[in-house]
PDB file of C-alpha atoms in Angstrom:
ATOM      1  CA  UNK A  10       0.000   0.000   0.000  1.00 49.00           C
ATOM      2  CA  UNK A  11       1.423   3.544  -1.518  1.00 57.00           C
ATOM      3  CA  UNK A  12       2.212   5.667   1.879  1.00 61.00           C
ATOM      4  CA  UNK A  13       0.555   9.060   1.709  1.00 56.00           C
ATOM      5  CA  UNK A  14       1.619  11.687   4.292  1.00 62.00           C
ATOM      6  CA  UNK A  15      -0.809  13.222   6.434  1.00 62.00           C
ATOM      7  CA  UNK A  16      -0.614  16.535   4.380  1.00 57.00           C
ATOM      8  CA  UNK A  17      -1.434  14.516   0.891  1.00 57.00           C
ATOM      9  CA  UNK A  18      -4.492  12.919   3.240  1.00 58.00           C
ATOM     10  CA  UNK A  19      -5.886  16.232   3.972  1.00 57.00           C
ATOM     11  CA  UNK A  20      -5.387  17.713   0.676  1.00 55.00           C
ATOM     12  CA  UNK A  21      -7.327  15.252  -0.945  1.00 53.00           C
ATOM     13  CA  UNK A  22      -9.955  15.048   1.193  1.00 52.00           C
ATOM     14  CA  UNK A  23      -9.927  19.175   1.153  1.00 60.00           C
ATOM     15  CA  UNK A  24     -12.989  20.488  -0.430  1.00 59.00           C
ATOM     16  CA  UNK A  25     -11.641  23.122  -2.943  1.00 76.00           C
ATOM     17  CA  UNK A  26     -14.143  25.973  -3.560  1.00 79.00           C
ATOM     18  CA  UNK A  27     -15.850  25.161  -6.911  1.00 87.00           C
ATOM     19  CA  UNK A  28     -18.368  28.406  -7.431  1.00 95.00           C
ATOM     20  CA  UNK A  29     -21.333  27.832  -9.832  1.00 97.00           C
ATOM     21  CA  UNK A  30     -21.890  31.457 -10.330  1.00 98.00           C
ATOM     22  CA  UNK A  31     -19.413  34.328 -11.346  1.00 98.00           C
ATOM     23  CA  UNK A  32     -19.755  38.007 -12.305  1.00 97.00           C
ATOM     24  CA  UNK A  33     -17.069  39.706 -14.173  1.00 95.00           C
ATOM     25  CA  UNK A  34     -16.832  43.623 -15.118  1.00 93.00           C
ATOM     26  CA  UNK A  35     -20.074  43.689 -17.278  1.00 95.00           C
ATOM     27  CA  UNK A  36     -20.861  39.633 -17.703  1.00 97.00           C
ATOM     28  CA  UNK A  37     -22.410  37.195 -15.065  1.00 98.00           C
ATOM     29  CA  UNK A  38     -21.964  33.173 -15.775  1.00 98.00           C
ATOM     30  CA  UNK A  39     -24.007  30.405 -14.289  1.00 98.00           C
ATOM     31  CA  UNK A  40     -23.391  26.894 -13.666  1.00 98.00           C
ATOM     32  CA  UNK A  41     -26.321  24.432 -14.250  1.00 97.00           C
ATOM     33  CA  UNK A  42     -26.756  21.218 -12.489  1.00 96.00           C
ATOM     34  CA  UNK A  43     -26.506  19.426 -15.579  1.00 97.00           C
ATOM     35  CA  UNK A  44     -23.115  20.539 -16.089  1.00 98.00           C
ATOM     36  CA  UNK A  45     -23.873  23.336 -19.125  1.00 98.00           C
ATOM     37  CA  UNK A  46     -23.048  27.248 -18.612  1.00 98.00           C
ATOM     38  CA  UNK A  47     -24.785  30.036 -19.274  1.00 98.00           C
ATOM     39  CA  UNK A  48     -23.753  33.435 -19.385  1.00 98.00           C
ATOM     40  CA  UNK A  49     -25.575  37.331 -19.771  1.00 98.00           C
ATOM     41  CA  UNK A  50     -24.292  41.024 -20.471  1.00 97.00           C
ATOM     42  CA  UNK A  51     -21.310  42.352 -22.756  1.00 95.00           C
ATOM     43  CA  UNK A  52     -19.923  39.786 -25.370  1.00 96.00           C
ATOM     44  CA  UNK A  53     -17.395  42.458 -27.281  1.00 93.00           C
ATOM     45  CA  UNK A  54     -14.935  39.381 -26.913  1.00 94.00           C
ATOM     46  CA  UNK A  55     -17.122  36.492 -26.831  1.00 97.00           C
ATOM     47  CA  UNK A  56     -16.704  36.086 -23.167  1.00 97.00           C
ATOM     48  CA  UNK A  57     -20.597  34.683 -23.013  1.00 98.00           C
ATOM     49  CA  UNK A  58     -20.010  32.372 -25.506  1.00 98.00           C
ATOM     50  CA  UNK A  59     -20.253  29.335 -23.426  1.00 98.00           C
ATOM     51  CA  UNK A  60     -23.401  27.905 -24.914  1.00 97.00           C
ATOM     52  CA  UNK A  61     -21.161  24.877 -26.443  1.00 97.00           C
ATOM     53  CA  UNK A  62     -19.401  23.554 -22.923  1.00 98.00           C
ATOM     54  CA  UNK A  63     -20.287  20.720 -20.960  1.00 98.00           C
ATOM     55  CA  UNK A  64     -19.098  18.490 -18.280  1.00 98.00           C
ATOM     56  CA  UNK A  65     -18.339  21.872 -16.187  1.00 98.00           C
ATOM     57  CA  UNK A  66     -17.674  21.482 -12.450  1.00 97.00           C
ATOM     58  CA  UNK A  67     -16.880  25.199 -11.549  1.00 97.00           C
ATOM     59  CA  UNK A  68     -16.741  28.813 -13.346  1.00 98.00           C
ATOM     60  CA  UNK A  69     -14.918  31.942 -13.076  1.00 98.00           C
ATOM     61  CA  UNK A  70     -15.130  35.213 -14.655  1.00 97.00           C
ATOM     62  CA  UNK A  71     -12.349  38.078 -15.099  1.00 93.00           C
ATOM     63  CA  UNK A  72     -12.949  40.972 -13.916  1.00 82.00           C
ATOM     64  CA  UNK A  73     -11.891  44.727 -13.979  1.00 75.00           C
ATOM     65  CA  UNK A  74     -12.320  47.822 -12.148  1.00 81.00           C
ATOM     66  CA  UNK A  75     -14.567  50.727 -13.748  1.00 80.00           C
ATOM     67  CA  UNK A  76     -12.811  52.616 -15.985  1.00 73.00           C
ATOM     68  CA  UNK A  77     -13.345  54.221 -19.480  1.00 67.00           C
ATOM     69  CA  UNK A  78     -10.369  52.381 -21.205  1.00 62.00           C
ATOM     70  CA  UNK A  79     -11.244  48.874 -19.356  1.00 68.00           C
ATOM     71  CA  UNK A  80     -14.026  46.009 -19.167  1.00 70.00           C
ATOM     72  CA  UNK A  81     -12.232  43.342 -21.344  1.00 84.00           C
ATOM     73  CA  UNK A  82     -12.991  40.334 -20.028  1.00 92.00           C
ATOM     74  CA  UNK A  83     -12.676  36.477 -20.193  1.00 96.00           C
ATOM     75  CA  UNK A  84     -14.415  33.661 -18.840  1.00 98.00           C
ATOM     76  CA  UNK A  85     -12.832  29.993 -17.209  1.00 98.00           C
ATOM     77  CA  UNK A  86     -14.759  26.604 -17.038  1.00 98.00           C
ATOM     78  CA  UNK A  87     -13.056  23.839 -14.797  1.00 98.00           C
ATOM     79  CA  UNK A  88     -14.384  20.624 -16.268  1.00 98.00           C
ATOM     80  CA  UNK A  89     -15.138  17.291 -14.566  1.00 97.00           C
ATOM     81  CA  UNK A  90     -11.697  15.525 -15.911  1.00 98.00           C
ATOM     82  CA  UNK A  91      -9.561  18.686 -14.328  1.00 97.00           C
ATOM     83  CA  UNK A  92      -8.998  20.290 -17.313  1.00 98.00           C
ATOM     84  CA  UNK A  93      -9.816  23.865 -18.372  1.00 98.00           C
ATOM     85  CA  UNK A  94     -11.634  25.991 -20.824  1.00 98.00           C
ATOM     86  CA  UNK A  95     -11.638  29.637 -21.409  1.00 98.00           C
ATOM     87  CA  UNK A  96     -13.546  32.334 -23.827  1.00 98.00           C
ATOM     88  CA  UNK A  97     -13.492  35.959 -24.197  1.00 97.00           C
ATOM     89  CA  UNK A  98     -10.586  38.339 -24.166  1.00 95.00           C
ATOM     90  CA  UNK A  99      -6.763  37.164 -25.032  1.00 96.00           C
ATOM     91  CA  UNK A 100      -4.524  39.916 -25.414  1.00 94.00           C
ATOM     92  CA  UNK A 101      -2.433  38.737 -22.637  1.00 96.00           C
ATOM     93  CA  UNK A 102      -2.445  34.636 -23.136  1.00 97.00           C
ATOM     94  CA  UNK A 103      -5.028  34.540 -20.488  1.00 97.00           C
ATOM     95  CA  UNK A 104      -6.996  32.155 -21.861  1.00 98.00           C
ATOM     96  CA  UNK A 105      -3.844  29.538 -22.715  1.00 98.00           C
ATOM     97  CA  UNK A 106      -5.445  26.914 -20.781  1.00 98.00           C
ATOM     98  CA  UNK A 107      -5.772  24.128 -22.798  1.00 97.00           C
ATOM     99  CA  UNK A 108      -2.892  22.340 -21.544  1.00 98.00           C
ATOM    100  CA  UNK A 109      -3.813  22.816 -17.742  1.00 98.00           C
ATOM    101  CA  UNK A 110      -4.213  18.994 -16.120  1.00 98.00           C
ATOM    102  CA  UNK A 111      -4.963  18.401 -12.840  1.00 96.00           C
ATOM    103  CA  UNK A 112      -6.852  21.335 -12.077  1.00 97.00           C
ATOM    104  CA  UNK A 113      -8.745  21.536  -9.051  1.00 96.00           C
ATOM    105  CA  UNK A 114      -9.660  25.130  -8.898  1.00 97.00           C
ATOM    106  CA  UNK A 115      -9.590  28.180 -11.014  1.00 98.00           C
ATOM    107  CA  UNK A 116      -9.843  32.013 -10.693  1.00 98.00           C
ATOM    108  CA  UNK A 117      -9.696  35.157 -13.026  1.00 97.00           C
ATOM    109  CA  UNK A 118      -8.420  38.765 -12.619  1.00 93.00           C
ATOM    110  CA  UNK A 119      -7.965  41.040 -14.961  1.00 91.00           C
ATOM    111  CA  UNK A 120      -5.775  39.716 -18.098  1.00 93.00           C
ATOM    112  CA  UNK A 121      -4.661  36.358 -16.446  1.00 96.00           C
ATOM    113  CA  UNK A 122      -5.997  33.538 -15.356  1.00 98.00           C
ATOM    114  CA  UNK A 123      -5.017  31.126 -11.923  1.00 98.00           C
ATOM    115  CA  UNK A 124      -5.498  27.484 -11.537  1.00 98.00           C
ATOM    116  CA  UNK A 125      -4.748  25.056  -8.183  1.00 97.00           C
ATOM    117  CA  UNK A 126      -3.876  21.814  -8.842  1.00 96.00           C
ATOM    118  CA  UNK A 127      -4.913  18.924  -6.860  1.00 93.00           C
ATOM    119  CA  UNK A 128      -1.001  18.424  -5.281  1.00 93.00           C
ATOM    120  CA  UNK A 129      -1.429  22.218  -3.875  1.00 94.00           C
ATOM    121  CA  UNK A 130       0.882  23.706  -6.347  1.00 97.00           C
ATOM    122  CA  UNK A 131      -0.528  26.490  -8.553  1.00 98.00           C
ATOM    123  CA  UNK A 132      -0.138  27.887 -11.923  1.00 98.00           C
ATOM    124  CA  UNK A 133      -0.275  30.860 -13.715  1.00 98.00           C
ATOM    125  CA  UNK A 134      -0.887  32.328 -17.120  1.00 98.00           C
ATOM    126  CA  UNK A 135      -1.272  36.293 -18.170  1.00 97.00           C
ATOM    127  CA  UNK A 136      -0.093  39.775 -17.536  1.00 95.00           C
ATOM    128  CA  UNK A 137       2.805  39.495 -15.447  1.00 97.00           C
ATOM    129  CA  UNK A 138       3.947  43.053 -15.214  1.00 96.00           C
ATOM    130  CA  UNK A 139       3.720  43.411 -11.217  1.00 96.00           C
ATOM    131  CA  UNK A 140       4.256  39.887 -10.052  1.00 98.00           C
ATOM    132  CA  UNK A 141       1.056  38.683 -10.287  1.00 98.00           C
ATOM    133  CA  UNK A 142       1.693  35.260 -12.040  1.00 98.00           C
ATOM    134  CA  UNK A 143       5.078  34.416  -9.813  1.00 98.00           C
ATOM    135  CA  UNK A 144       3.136  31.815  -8.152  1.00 98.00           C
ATOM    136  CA  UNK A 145       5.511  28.817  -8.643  1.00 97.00           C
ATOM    137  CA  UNK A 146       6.955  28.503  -5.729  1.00 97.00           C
ATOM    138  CA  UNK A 147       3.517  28.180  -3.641  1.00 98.00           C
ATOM    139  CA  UNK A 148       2.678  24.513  -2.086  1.00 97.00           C
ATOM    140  CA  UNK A 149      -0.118  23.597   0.138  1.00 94.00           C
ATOM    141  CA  UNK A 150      -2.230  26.155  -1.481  1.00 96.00           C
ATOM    142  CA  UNK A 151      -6.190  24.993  -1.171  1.00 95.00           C
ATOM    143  CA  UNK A 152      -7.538  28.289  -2.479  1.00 96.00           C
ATOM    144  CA  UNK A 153      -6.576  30.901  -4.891  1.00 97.00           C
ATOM    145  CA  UNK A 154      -8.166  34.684  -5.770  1.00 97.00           C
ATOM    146  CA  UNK A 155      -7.638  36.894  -7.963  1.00 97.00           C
ATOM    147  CA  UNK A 156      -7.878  40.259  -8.061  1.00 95.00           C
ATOM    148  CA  UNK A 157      -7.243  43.100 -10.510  1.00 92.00           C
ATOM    149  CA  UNK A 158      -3.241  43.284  -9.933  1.00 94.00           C
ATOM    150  CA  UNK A 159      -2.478  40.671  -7.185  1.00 97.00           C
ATOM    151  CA  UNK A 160      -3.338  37.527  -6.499  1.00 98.00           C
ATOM    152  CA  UNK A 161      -4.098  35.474  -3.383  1.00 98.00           C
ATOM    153  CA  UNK A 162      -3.043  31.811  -1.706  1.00 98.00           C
ATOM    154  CA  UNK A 163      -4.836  30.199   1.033  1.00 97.00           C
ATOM    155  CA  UNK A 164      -2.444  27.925   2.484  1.00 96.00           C
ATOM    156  CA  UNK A 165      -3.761  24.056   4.146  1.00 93.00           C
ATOM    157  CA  UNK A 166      -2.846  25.678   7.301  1.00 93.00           C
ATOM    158  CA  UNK A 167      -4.920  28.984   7.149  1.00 94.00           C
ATOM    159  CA  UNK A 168      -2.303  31.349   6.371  1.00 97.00           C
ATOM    160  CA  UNK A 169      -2.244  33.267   3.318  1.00 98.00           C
ATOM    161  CA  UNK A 170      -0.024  34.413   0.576  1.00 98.00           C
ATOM    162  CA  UNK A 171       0.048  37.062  -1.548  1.00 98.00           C
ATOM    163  CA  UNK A 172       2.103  38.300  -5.023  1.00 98.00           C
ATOM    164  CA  UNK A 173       1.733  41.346  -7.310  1.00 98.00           C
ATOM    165  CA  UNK A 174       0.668  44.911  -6.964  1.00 97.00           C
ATOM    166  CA  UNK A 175       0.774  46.596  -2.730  1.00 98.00           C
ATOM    167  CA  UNK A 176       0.702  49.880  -3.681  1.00 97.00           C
ATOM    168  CA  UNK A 177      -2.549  49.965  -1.146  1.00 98.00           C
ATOM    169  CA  UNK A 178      -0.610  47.570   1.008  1.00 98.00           C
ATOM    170  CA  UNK A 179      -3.760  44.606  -0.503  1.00 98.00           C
ATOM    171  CA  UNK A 180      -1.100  42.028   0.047  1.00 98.00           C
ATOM    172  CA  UNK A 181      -0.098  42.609   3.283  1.00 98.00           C
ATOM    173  CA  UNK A 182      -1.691  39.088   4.703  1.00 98.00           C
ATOM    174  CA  UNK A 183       1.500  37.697   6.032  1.00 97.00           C
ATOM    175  CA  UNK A 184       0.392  37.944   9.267  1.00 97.00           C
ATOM    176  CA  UNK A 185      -3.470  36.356   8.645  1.00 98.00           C
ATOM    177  CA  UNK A 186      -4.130  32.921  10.649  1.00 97.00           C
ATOM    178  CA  UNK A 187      -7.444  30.913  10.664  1.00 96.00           C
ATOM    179  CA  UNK A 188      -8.691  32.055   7.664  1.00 96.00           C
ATOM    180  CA  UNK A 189     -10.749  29.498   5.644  1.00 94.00           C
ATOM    181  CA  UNK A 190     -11.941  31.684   2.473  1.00 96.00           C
ATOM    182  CA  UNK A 191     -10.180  34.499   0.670  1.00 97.00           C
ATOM    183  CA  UNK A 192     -11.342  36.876  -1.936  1.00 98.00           C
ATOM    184  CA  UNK A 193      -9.870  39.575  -4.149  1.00 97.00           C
ATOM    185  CA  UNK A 194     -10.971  43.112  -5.436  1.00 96.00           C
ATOM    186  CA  UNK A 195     -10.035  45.784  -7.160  1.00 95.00           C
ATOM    187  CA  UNK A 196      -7.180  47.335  -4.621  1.00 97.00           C
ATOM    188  CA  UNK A 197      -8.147  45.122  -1.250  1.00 98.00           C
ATOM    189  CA  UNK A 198      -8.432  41.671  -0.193  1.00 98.00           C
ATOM    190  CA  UNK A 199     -10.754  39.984   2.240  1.00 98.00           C
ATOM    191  CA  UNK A 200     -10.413  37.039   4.499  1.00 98.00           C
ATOM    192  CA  UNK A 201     -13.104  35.196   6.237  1.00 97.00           C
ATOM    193  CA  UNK A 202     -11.847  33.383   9.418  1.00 97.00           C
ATOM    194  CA  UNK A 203     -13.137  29.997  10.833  1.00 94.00           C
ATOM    195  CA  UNK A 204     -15.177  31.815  13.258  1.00 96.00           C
ATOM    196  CA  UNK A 205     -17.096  33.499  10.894  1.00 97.00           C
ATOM    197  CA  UNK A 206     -15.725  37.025  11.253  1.00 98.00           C
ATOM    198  CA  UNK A 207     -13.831  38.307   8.223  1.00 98.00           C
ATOM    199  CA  UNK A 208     -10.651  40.763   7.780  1.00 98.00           C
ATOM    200  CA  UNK A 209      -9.315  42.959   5.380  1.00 98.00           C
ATOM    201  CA  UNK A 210      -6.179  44.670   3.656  1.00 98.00           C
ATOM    202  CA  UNK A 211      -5.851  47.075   1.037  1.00 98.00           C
ATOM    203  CA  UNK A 212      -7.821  50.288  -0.131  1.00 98.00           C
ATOM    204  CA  UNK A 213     -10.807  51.617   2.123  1.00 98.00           C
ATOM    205  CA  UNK A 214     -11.664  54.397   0.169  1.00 97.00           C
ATOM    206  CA  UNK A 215     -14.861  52.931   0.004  1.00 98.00           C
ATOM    207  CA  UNK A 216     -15.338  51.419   3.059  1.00 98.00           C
ATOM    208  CA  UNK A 217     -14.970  48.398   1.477  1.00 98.00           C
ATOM    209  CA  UNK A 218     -12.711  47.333   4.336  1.00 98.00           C
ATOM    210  CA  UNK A 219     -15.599  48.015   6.706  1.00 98.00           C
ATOM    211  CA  UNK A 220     -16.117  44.631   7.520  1.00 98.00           C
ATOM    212  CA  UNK A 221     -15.315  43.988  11.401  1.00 97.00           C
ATOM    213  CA  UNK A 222     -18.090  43.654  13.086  1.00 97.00           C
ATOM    214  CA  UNK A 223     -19.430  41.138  10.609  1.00 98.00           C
ATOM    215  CA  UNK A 224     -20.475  37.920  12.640  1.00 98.00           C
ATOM    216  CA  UNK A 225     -21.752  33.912  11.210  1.00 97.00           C
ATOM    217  CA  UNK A 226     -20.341  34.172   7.955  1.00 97.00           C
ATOM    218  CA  UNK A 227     -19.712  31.370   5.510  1.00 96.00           C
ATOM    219  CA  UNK A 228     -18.998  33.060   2.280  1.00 95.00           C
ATOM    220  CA  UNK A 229     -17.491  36.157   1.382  1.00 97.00           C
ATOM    221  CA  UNK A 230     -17.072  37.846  -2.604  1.00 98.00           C
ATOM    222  CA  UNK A 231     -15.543  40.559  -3.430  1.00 97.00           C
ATOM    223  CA  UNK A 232     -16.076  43.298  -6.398  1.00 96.00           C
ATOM    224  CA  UNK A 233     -13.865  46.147  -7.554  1.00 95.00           C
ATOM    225  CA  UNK A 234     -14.634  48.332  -4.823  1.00 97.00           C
ATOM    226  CA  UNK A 235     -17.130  46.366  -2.531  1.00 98.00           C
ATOM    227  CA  UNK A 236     -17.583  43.388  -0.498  1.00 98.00           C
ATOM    228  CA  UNK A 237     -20.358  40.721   0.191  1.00 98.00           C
ATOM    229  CA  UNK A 238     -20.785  38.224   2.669  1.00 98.00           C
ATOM    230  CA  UNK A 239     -23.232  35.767   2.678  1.00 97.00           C
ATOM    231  CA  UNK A 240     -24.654  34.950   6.607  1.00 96.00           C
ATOM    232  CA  UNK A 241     -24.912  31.229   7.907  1.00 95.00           C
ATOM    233  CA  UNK A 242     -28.879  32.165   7.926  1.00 96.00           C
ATOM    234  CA  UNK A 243     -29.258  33.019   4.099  1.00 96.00           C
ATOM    235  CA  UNK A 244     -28.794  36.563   4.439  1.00 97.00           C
ATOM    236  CA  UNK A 245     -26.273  38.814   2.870  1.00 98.00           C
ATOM    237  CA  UNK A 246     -24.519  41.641   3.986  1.00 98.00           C
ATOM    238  CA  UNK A 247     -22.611  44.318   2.060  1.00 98.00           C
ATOM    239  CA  UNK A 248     -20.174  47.546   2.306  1.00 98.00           C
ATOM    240  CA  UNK A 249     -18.317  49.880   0.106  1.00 98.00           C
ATOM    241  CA  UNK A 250     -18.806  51.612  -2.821  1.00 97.00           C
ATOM    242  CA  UNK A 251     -22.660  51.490  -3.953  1.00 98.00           C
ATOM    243  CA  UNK A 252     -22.874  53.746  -6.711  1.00 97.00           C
ATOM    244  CA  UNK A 253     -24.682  51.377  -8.451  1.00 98.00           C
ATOM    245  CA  UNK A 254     -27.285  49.567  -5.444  1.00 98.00           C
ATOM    246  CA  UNK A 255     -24.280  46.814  -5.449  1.00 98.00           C
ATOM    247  CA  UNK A 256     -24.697  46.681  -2.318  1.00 98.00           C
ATOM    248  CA  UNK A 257     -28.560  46.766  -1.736  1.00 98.00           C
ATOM    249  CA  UNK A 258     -28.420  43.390  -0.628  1.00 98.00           C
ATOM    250  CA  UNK A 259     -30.083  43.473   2.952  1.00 98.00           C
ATOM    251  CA  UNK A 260     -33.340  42.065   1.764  1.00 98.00           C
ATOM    252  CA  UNK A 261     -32.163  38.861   0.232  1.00 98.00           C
ATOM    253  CA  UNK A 262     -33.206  35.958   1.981  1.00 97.00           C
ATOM    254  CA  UNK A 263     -32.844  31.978   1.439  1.00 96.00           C
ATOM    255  CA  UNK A 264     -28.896  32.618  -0.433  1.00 97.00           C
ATOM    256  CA  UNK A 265     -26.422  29.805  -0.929  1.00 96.00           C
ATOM    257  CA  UNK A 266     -24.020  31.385  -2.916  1.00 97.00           C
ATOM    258  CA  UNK A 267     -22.532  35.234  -3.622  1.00 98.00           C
ATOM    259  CA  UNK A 268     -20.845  36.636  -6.282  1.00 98.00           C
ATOM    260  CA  UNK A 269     -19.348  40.040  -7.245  1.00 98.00           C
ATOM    261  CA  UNK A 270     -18.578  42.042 -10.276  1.00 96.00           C
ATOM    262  CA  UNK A 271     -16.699  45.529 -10.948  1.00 95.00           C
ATOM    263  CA  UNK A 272     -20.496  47.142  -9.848  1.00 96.00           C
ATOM    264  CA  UNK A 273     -23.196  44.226  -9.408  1.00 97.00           C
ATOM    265  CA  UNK A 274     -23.367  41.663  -6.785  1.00 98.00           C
ATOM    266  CA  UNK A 275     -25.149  38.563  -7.395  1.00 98.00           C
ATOM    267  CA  UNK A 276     -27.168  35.974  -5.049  1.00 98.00           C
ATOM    268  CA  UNK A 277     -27.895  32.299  -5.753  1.00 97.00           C
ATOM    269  CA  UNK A 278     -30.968  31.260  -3.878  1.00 97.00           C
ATOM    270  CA  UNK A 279     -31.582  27.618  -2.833  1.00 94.00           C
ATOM    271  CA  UNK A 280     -34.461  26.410  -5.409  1.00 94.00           C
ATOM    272  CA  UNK A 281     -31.363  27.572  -7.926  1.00 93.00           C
ATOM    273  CA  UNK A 282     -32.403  30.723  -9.246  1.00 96.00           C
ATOM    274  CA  UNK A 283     -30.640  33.763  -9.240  1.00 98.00           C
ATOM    275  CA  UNK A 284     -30.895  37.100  -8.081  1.00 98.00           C
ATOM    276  CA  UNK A 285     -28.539  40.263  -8.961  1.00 98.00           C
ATOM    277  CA  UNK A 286     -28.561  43.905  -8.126  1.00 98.00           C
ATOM    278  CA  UNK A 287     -26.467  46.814  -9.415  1.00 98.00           C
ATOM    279  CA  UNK A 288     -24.782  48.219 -12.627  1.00 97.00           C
ATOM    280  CA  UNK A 289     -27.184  46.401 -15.740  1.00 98.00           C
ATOM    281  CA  UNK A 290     -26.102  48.627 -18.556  1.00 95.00           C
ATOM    282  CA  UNK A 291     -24.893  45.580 -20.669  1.00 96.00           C
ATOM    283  CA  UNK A 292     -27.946  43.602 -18.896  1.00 98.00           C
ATOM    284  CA  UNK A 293     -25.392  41.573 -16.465  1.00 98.00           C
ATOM    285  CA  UNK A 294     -28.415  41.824 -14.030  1.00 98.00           C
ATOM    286  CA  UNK A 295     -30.879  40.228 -16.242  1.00 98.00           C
ATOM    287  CA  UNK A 296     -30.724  36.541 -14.823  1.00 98.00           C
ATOM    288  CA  UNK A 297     -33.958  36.606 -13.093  1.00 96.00           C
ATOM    289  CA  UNK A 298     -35.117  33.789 -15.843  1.00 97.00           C
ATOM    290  CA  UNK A 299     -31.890  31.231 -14.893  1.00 98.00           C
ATOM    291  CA  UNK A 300     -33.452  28.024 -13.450  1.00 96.00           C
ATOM    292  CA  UNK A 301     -31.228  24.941 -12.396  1.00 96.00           C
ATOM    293  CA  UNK A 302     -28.023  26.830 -11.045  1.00 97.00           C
ATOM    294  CA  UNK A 303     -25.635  24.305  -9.126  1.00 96.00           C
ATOM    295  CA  UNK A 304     -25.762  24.538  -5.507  1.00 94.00           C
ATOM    296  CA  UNK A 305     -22.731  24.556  -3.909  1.00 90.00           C
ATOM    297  CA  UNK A 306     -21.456  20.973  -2.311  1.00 79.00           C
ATOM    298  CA  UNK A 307     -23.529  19.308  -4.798  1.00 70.00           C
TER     299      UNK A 307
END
């Protein structure tokens, strides 16, 4: 019988974050139960154009903060066999996937793309001009985030890492301990803790930092300038920037599952359709018809 360290053990048995929903800067993608994607708002680079994949286990979408010369986008399937699929913008190699193996879970900032394989190691492809791919050297990783300029480790032992841009000090995390989720924005970075209270680095301009007396929660996303948590009673909480009603979240009720875009926030509820407030302009919002969204653990 093949030995297998107690580390291996763990990291097999580790339940890596597969998300069935996704929002990018002006696109939101869904997940169905039967393994097929669908996607709404801007296709300028055929980031929606999902219709054809199958066999999909998770999804991720790139996203981008709110600017005029910005919004390119790209979206990531993980399928069942641990490979990986991608659509949409390529300018920066970001959707070189095809020879990914092993892949246990994937995440997409702006112009690259980050996958976790299944030993804990992690790889990287994209824009590289601050850092953000030099993720070779990680081990023991069993979650990864993405944001617009850095990216984000969660280590087996509830530490985190962090590479790219600090200008806003987003990857200062060195010193983070418990923490069981991690998400990435625009200029911050969020942490939710095995107690259910969440931290933060990075930017506040918003008050998208504003997250410490948050209490029972299980999920956290994160948008360009905002941040979502999702309650262990279905309900959903939200700070920052809410230009848009991002964050008019406080009557949701029944949620399983959160994401976040540049300026929309989006809610899957447990019969598996979908809810989404906030910027619509290239009708990112309009998924009030989806039906059959994967629940998470399922």
């Amino acid at each position: 019988m093949d030995y297998i360290s107690p580390k291996e053990a763990v990291l097999k048995v580790k339940r890596w974050p597969k998300d069935s929903i996704a929002a990018g800067r002006r696109h939101t993608v869904g997940l169905k139960s039967d393994g097929t994607v669908t996607a709404m708002g801007d296709n300028k680079y055929g980031q929606c154009d999902v219709s054809g994949w199958r066999d999909i286990v998770a999804v991720a979408a790139g996203n981008v903060h709110l600017a005029t010369n910005t919004g390119n986008a790209h979206t990531i399937g993980l399928k069942s066999d641990s490979t990986v699929v991608a659509v949409g913008w390529n300018k920066h190699n970001q959707c070189d996937v095809n020879d990914w193996r092993d892949i246990v879970a994937v995440a997409a900032g702006w112009r690259r793309t980050i996958g976790l394989k299944s030993d804990g190691t992690v790889v990287a492809v994209g824009r590289n001009n601050e850092g953000e791919c030099n993720v070779s050297g990680w081990h023991d990783i069993v979650a990864v985030a993405a944001g617009d300029w850095h990216t984000i480790g969660l280590k087996l032992d509830g530490t985190v890492m962090a590479v790219g841009n600090n200008r806003y000090r987003q990857c200062n995390v060195s010193g983070w301990h418990d923490i069981e989720a991690v998400a990435a924005g625009y200029l911050h970075t969020i942490g939710l803790k095995s107690d259910g209270t969440v931290t933060a680095a990075g930017d506040n301009k918003y008050g998208q930092r504003d997250v410490s007396g948050w209490q029972g929660i299980v999920t956290v996303a994160v948008g360009s300038n905002h941040t979502v948590g999702l309650k262990s009673d279905g309900t959903v909480v939200a700070v920052g920037w809410n230009e848009y009603g991002q964050c008019n979240v406080s009557d949701w009720r029944g949620i399983v599952a959160i994401a976040a875009g540049c300026a929309h926030t989006v809610g899957l509820k447990l019969d598996g359709r979908v809810v989404a407030v906030g910027d619509n302009e290239y009708g990112q919002c309009e998924v009030s018809g989806w039906r059959g969204i994967q629940l998470p653990g399922n």
